[in-house]
Short mmCIF file of C-alpha atoms in Angstrom, two decimals:
data_model
loop_
_atom_site.label_atom_id
_atom_site.label_comp_id
_atom_site.label_asym_id
_atom_site.label_seq_id
_atom_site.Cartn_x
_atom_site.Cartn_y
_atom_site.Cartn_z
CA MET O 5 -12.11 10.13 -35.57
CA ASP O 6 -10.24 8.02 -38.07
CA GLU O 7 -8.21 6.43 -35.27
CA LEU O 8 -11.47 5.62 -33.38
CA ASN O 9 -13.09 4.10 -36.52
CA SER O 10 -10.08 2.08 -37.22
CA LEU O 11 -9.99 0.75 -33.50
CA PHE O 12 -13.83 -0.15 -33.62
CA GLU O 13 -13.52 -1.90 -36.87
CA SER O 14 -10.53 -4.03 -35.59
CA LEU O 15 -12.10 -5.03 -32.35
CA TYR O 16 -14.15 -7.75 -33.75
CA GLU O 17 -11.14 -9.41 -35.16
CA HIS O 18 -9.44 -9.98 -31.77
CA ASP O 19 -9.77 -12.76 -29.25
CA ASP O 20 -10.64 -11.72 -25.78
CA ARG O 21 -7.04 -10.88 -24.67
CA GLY O 22 -6.42 -8.93 -27.82
CA LEU O 23 -9.67 -7.05 -27.42
CA VAL O 24 -8.96 -6.10 -23.72
CA LEU O 25 -5.30 -5.22 -24.32
CA THR O 26 -6.05 -3.06 -27.46
CA ILE O 27 -8.90 -1.24 -25.84
CA ALA O 28 -6.76 -0.57 -22.67
CA ALA O 29 -3.83 0.69 -24.79
CA PHE O 30 -6.10 2.95 -26.80
CA ALA O 31 -7.70 4.34 -23.54
CA GLU O 32 -4.23 4.98 -22.07
CA ASP O 33 -3.16 6.82 -25.23
CA THR O 34 -6.38 8.79 -25.24
CA LEU O 35 -5.84 9.83 -21.60
CA GLU O 36 -2.36 10.96 -22.55
CA LEU O 37 -3.65 13.11 -25.38
CA LEU O 38 -6.28 14.56 -23.05
CA LEU O 39 -3.84 15.42 -20.36
CA LEU O 40 -1.25 16.94 -22.61
CA ALA O 41 -4.16 19.05 -24.35
CA TYR O 42 -5.18 20.33 -20.83
CA LEU O 43 -2.00 20.89 -18.89
CA ARG O 44 -0.25 24.11 -19.07
CA GLU O 45 3.43 24.33 -20.34
CA PRO O 46 3.78 21.69 -23.03
CA LYS O 47 7.41 20.85 -22.11
CA GLN O 48 6.72 20.20 -18.39
CA ALA O 49 3.54 18.47 -19.29
CA LYS O 50 5.31 15.98 -21.49
CA GLU O 51 7.78 15.27 -18.71
CA LEU O 52 4.88 14.53 -16.28
CA VAL O 53 3.04 12.23 -18.88
CA ASN O 54 5.77 10.62 -20.99
CA GLY O 55 9.10 8.84 -20.40
CA PHE O 56 10.79 6.72 -17.88
CA ASN O 57 9.45 7.23 -14.47
CA ALA O 58 6.88 9.92 -15.54
CA PRO O 59 4.55 10.52 -12.60
CA LEU O 60 1.62 10.28 -14.95
CA GLY O 61 3.14 7.70 -17.25
CA THR O 62 0.93 4.71 -16.15
CA PHE O 63 -2.64 3.95 -17.02
CA SER O 64 -3.69 4.02 -13.42
CA ALA O 65 -2.01 7.55 -12.82
CA ARG O 66 -3.61 8.95 -15.98
CA VAL O 67 -7.10 7.74 -14.99
CA LYS O 68 -6.76 9.31 -11.56
CA ALA O 69 -5.35 12.56 -12.90
CA ALA O 70 -8.08 12.96 -15.47
CA TYR O 71 -10.59 12.42 -12.79
CA VAL O 72 -9.17 14.85 -10.16
CA LEU O 73 -8.50 17.53 -12.82
CA GLY O 74 -12.29 17.30 -13.67
CA LEU O 75 -11.71 15.94 -17.19
CA VAL O 76 -13.57 12.73 -16.60
CA GLN O 77 -16.76 12.45 -14.61
CA LYS O 78 -17.36 9.91 -11.87
CA ASP O 79 -18.90 7.23 -14.25
CA GLY O 80 -16.01 7.56 -16.61
CA TYR O 81 -13.54 7.11 -13.77
CA LYS O 82 -15.16 4.05 -12.63
CA THR O 83 -15.50 2.56 -15.99
CA LEU O 84 -11.71 3.27 -16.71
CA GLU O 85 -10.79 1.74 -13.43
CA ILE O 86 -12.84 -1.37 -14.07
CA LEU O 87 -11.10 -1.62 -17.59
CA ARG O 88 -7.72 -1.27 -15.91
CA LYS O 89 -8.54 -4.13 -13.45
CA VAL O 90 -9.73 -6.34 -16.45
CA ARG O 91 -6.59 -5.33 -18.34
CA ASN O 92 -4.41 -6.46 -15.39
CA ARG O 93 -6.17 -9.82 -15.26
CA PHE O 94 -5.31 -10.32 -18.88
CA ALA O 95 -1.79 -9.00 -18.78
CA HIS O 96 -0.73 -10.84 -15.75
CA ASN O 97 -2.18 -14.24 -16.47
CA TRP O 98 -1.26 -16.21 -19.59
CA ASP O 99 -3.80 -19.20 -19.29
CA GLY O 100 -7.52 -19.56 -18.76
CA VAL O 101 -8.44 -15.88 -18.94
CA SER O 102 -11.50 -14.85 -20.87
CA LEU O 103 -14.38 -12.39 -20.78
CA ASP O 104 -16.61 -15.28 -19.94
CA ARG O 105 -14.77 -16.04 -16.71
CA GLN O 106 -16.97 -15.15 -13.75
CA ASP O 107 -14.61 -12.64 -11.94
CA ILE O 108 -13.99 -10.70 -15.18
CA GLU O 109 -17.62 -10.82 -16.32
CA SER O 110 -18.49 -9.64 -12.77
CA LEU O 111 -16.25 -6.65 -13.24
CA ILE O 112 -17.72 -5.70 -16.60
CA ASN O 113 -21.20 -6.03 -15.27
CA GLN O 114 -20.42 -3.17 -12.92
CA PHE O 115 -20.39 -0.79 -15.87
CA SER O 116 -23.26 1.62 -15.95
CA PRO O 117 -25.40 1.25 -19.10
CA SER O 118 -23.90 2.46 -22.34
CA ARG O 119 -25.77 5.07 -24.36
CA LEU O 120 -26.84 2.21 -26.83
CA GLU O 121 -28.09 0.14 -23.87
CA GLU O 122 -29.93 3.25 -22.42
CA CYS O 123 -31.58 3.79 -25.89
CA GLY O 124 -32.97 0.37 -25.84
CA ALA O 125 -30.88 -1.03 -28.64
CA LYS O 126 -31.38 -4.78 -29.13
CA GLU O 127 -29.39 -6.95 -26.84
CA SER O 128 -28.27 -10.58 -27.59
CA GLU O 129 -30.77 -13.31 -27.98
CA THR O 130 -30.56 -14.28 -24.39
CA GLY O 131 -31.78 -10.89 -23.33
CA LYS O 132 -28.50 -9.93 -21.70
CA ALA O 133 -25.52 -8.58 -23.60
CA SER O 134 -22.38 -10.68 -23.41
CA ALA O 135 -19.40 -9.25 -21.38
CA ARG O 136 -17.57 -8.63 -24.76
CA VAL O 137 -20.43 -6.73 -26.17
CA ARG O 138 -20.78 -4.61 -22.95
CA LEU O 139 -17.17 -3.79 -22.95
CA ILE O 140 -17.12 -2.63 -26.48
CA LYS O 141 -20.28 -0.52 -26.13
CA LYS O 142 -19.27 1.09 -22.87
CA MET O 143 -15.70 1.71 -23.86
CA SER O 144 -16.88 3.21 -27.21
CA ASP O 145 -18.84 5.71 -25.15
CA ILE O 146 -15.95 6.68 -23.00
CA LEU O 147 -13.26 6.77 -25.77
CA ILE O 148 -15.48 8.80 -28.15
CA ASP O 149 -16.07 11.31 -25.12
CA LEU O 150 -12.50 11.50 -24.23
CA ARG O 151 -11.10 11.90 -27.79
CA MET O 152 -13.74 14.60 -28.49
CA LEU O 153 -12.74 16.42 -25.37
CA ALA O 154 -9.14 16.40 -26.18
CA LYS O 155 -9.84 17.63 -29.73
CA ASN O 156 -11.97 20.48 -28.32
CA LEU O 157 -9.48 21.58 -25.71
CA ASN O 158 -6.87 21.74 -28.49
CA LYS O 159 -9.16 23.54 -30.82
CA ASP O 160 -10.38 26.06 -28.36
CA GLY O 161 -6.96 26.57 -26.61
CA ILE O 162 -8.51 25.49 -23.16
CA LYS O 163 -5.83 24.86 -20.52
CA ALA O 164 -5.87 24.24 -16.82
CA PRO O 165 -6.61 27.55 -15.05
CA LEU O 166 -3.78 29.51 -13.61
CA VAL O 167 -4.74 29.80 -9.90
CA MET O 168 -1.83 31.74 -8.57
CA GLY O 169 -0.93 34.55 -10.99
CA GLU O 170 -0.27 38.17 -10.62
CA MET O 171 -2.08 38.87 -7.38
CA GLU O 172 -2.20 42.08 -5.38
CA PRO O 173 -0.10 41.92 -2.25
CA VAL O 174 -1.84 41.38 0.98
CA SER O 175 -0.92 43.44 3.93
CA VAL O 176 -1.15 41.96 7.33
CA GLU O 177 -1.04 43.90 10.49
CA PHE O 178 0.15 42.05 13.74
CA VAL O 179 -1.40 43.09 17.08
CA GLU O 180 0.25 42.20 20.34
CA VAL O 181 -1.99 40.71 22.95
CA GLU O 182 -0.91 40.30 26.48
CA GLN O 183 -3.71 37.86 27.60
CA PHE O 184 -6.55 36.23 25.96
CA PRO O 185 -9.83 36.75 27.77
CA HIS O 186 -11.01 33.49 29.46
CA GLU O 187 -14.36 32.13 29.13
CA SER O 188 -16.42 32.17 32.31
CA SER O 189 -17.62 29.02 33.53
#
């Protein structure tokens, strides 16, 4: 929780680019922690998640993996995908990018309401929270949930279930058939 508190305190010091890139980097690191906490066999899990050409080494791959493994619900998946798209806009453009830009604000407006918004917390004076405020609130929800899940998985020793383990052998009997009966017309 100290890392989260430190992150949230620093967010208000950043310009839009710094804010988006910082939140995205923290989310990517959090997904790494979550996947490593859940996957079996730590050595092989690290090879999947970390390092050069790791299959789960990108933000996009980690978001998808967390979702298909059932570690992130659909709303969290959608939120992280929107964050990834917003991050890419900032990372691949050096000029004229801000949270107030219509295309970026439109992406952030696709977020479902944060817990603070659902509880009726006061919004900005205009009656609608800015894209910056919505981004911080919604990502706070997601990051807290993901960090707590990773912590609980580690604490409780919960790992991905072993689906194919020591199973009883199955015996199969083959029957020779000369001709299949035809359906009558």
